PDB file of C-alpha atoms in Angstrom:
ATOM      1  CA  MET A 257     -20.515 137.527  36.279  1.00 67.00           C
ATOM      2  CA  LEU A 258     -16.925 138.154  34.411  1.00 67.00           C
ATOM      3  CA  GLU A 259     -15.018 135.162  35.897  1.00 80.00           C
ATOM      4  CA  ARG A 260     -17.992 132.839  34.616  1.00 90.00           C
ATOM      5  CA  MET A 261     -17.624 134.336  31.250  1.00 93.00           C
ATOM      6  CA  SER A 262     -16.107 132.065  28.631  1.00 93.00           C
ATOM      7  CA  PHE A 263     -13.080 133.433  27.708  1.00 93.00           C
ATOM      8  CA  PHE A 264     -14.875 134.721  23.743  1.00 94.00           C
ATOM      9  CA  ALA A 265     -17.276 135.906  25.744  1.00 93.00           C
ATOM     10  CA  LYS A 266     -14.397 138.123  28.200  1.00 93.00           C
ATOM     11  CA  LEU A 267     -12.708 138.602  24.877  1.00 94.00           C
ATOM     12  CA  TYR A 268     -15.153 140.607  22.913  1.00 94.00           C
ATOM     13  CA  ASN A 269     -15.977 143.130  25.721  1.00 92.00           C
ATOM     14  CA  VAL A 270     -19.510 141.149  26.389  1.00 93.00           C
ATOM     15  CA  ASP A 271     -20.092 142.455  29.387  1.00 91.00           C
ATOM     16  CA  LYS A 272     -19.247 146.223  28.854  1.00 92.00           C
ATOM     17  CA  ASN A 273     -20.619 146.368  25.628  1.00 92.00           C
ATOM     18  CA  PRO A 274     -22.826 144.168  24.767  1.00 92.00           C
ATOM     19  CA  GLU A 275     -24.098 144.797  21.031  1.00 95.00           C
ATOM     20  CA  VAL A 276     -20.705 145.118  19.951  1.00 96.00           C
ATOM     21  CA  GLY A 277     -19.141 142.283  21.834  1.00 95.00           C
ATOM     22  CA  MET A 278     -22.481 139.792  21.207  1.00 96.00           C
ATOM     23  CA  TRP A 279     -22.220 140.531  17.263  1.00 97.00           C
ATOM     24  CA  LEU A 280     -18.142 139.622  17.295  1.00 97.00           C
ATOM     25  CA  LEU A 281     -19.332 136.699  19.775  1.00 97.00           C
ATOM     26  CA  TYR A 282     -21.903 135.652  16.911  1.00 97.00           C
ATOM     27  CA  GLY A 283     -19.241 135.648  14.019  1.00 97.00           C
ATOM     28  CA  THR A 284     -17.382 133.754  15.786  1.00 97.00           C
ATOM     29  CA  VAL A 285     -19.246 131.193  16.199  1.00 97.00           C
ATOM     30  CA  ILE A 286     -20.570 131.078  12.742  1.00 97.00           C
ATOM     31  CA  ILE A 287     -17.438 130.542  11.148  1.00 97.00           C
ATOM     32  CA  PHE A 288     -15.739 128.260  13.710  1.00 97.00           C
ATOM     33  CA  SER A 289     -19.589 126.519  13.285  1.00 97.00           C
ATOM     34  CA  ILE A 290     -18.630 126.591   9.583  1.00 96.00           C
ATOM     35  CA  ILE A 291     -15.255 125.425   9.860  1.00 97.00           C
ATOM     36  CA  VAL A 292     -16.455 121.852  11.877  1.00 97.00           C
ATOM     37  CA  TYR A 293     -19.029 121.385   9.049  1.00 96.00           C
ATOM     38  CA  ASN A 294     -16.702 121.854   6.420  1.00 95.00           C
ATOM     39  CA  LEU A 295     -14.285 119.490   8.473  1.00 95.00           C
ATOM     40  CA  GLY A 296     -16.156 116.997   9.682  1.00 92.00           C
ATOM     41  CA  PHE A 297     -19.469 116.605   7.604  1.00 89.00           C
ATOM     42  CA  ALA A 298     -19.526 118.596   4.830  1.00 86.00           C
ATOM     43  CA  ARG A 299     -20.645 116.456   1.817  1.00 87.00           C
ATOM     44  CA  LYS A 300     -21.160 117.510  -2.196  1.00 91.00           C
ATOM     45  CA  LEU A 301     -24.505 118.568  -2.536  1.00 91.00           C
ATOM     46  CA  SER A 302     -26.826 120.941  -4.898  1.00 94.00           C
ATOM     47  CA  LEU A 303     -26.995 125.176  -3.685  1.00 95.00           C
ATOM     48  CA  LEU A 304     -29.954 124.621  -2.739  1.00 96.00           C
ATOM     49  CA  LYS A 305     -29.673 122.117  -0.476  1.00 95.00           C
ATOM     50  CA  ASN A 306     -26.727 123.873   0.679  1.00 94.00           C
ATOM     51  CA  VAL A 307     -28.700 126.980   1.071  1.00 96.00           C
ATOM     52  CA  VAL A 308     -31.100 125.602   3.574  1.00 96.00           C
ATOM     53  CA  ILE A 309     -28.302 123.395   5.540  1.00 95.00           C
ATOM     54  CA  TYR A 310     -26.104 127.524   5.731  1.00 96.00           C
ATOM     55  CA  THR A 311     -29.113 128.561   6.956  1.00 97.00           C
ATOM     56  CA  VAL A 312     -29.995 126.430   9.123  1.00 97.00           C
ATOM     57  CA  LEU A 313     -26.265 125.951  10.808  1.00 96.00           C
ATOM     58  CA  ILE A 314     -26.413 130.292  11.040  1.00 96.00           C
ATOM     59  CA  LEU A 315     -29.969 130.173  12.911  1.00 96.00           C
ATOM     60  CA  GLY A 316     -28.909 127.588  15.130  1.00 95.00           C
ATOM     61  CA  CYS A 317     -26.007 129.444  15.754  1.00 96.00           C
ATOM     62  CA  THR A 318     -27.907 132.232  16.533  1.00 95.00           C
ATOM     63  CA  VAL A 319     -29.067 129.721  19.689  1.00 95.00           C
ATOM     64  CA  LEU A 320     -25.357 128.732  21.148  1.00 95.00           C
ATOM     65  CA  THR A 321     -24.119 132.168  20.811  1.00 96.00           C
ATOM     66  CA  PHE A 322     -26.044 132.800  24.223  1.00 94.00           C
ATOM     67  CA  PHE A 323     -24.597 129.781  25.598  1.00 95.00           C
ATOM     68  CA  ALA A 324     -21.720 130.526  24.793  1.00 94.00           C
ATOM     69  CA  ILE A 325     -21.575 134.033  27.351  1.00 94.00           C
ATOM     70  CA  PHE A 326     -21.551 131.691  29.865  1.00 94.00           C
ATOM     71  CA  LEU A 327     -20.206 128.218  28.194  1.00 93.00           C
ATOM     72  CA  PRO A 328     -16.962 127.042  25.995  1.00 95.00           C
ATOM     73  CA  VAL A 329     -19.078 127.282  22.867  1.00 96.00           C
ATOM     74  CA  GLY A 330     -16.492 128.912  21.069  1.00 95.00           C
ATOM     75  CA  GLU A 331     -13.620 126.646  23.259  1.00 96.00           C
ATOM     76  CA  GLY A 332     -15.296 123.284  22.374  1.00 97.00           C
ATOM     77  CA  LEU A 333     -15.212 124.377  18.560  1.00 97.00           C
ATOM     78  CA  VAL A 334     -11.664 125.207  18.071  1.00 97.00           C
ATOM     79  CA  VAL A 335     -11.473 122.088  19.711  1.00 97.00           C
ATOM     80  CA  ALA A 336     -12.971 120.665  17.503  1.00 97.00           C
ATOM     81  CA  ILE A 337     -11.194 122.262  14.303  1.00 98.00           C
ATOM     82  CA  ILE A 338      -7.982 121.159  15.937  1.00 98.00           C
ATOM     83  CA  ILE A 339      -8.964 117.338  15.906  1.00 97.00           C
ATOM     84  CA  LEU A 340     -11.081 116.875  12.832  1.00 97.00           C
ATOM     85  CA  GLY A 341      -7.901 119.223  10.663  1.00 96.00           C
ATOM     86  CA  ILE A 342      -5.540 116.835  12.362  1.00 97.00           C
ATOM     87  CA  TYR A 343      -7.978 114.088  11.202  1.00 96.00           C
ATOM     88  CA  LYS A 344      -8.385 114.697   7.725  1.00 95.00           C
ATOM     89  CA  LEU A 345      -4.762 115.840   7.449  1.00 95.00           C
ATOM     90  CA  ARG A 346      -3.695 112.188   8.814  1.00 96.00           C
ATOM     91  CA  LEU A 347      -6.458 110.595   6.265  1.00 93.00           C
ATOM     92  CA  ARG A 348      -4.994 112.562   3.637  1.00 93.00           C
ATOM     93  CA  GLN A 349      -1.420 111.703   4.360  1.00 95.00           C
ATOM     94  CA  ALA A 350      -2.700 107.577   4.203  1.00 94.00           C
ATOM     95  CA  LYS A 351      -4.830 108.200   0.851  1.00 92.00           C
ATOM     96  CA  HIS A 352      -1.128 109.576  -0.406  1.00 93.00           C
ATOM     97  CA  GLN A 353       0.936 106.849   0.735  1.00 92.00           C
ATOM     98  CA  LYS A 354      -1.265 103.959   0.033  1.00 90.00           C
ATOM     99  CA  ALA A 355      -1.449 105.334  -3.640  1.00 88.00           C
ATOM    100  CA  SER A 356       2.807 105.572  -3.354  1.00 83.00           C
TER     101      SER A 356
END
């Protein structure tokens, strides 16, 4: 079973200490999902709309956490963060260069 687990599940020892490991995995998935949302999809919205969006995002992360034990959900989110971060950086550089 250990060889089939994802990197973050192994890192947090989900097999040896499932209660703490699952909470850490859940927190990791939530943090990475919020970063991906902010880098790629966030718009300026009212406070109530933001509360609804983040609540639904956190509830959705509950399901993703169970998938993240054996599937590379966390790793995919890290790749998405890297790609969206590079995109935002290049976009900012292009806007700065265009303004000059």
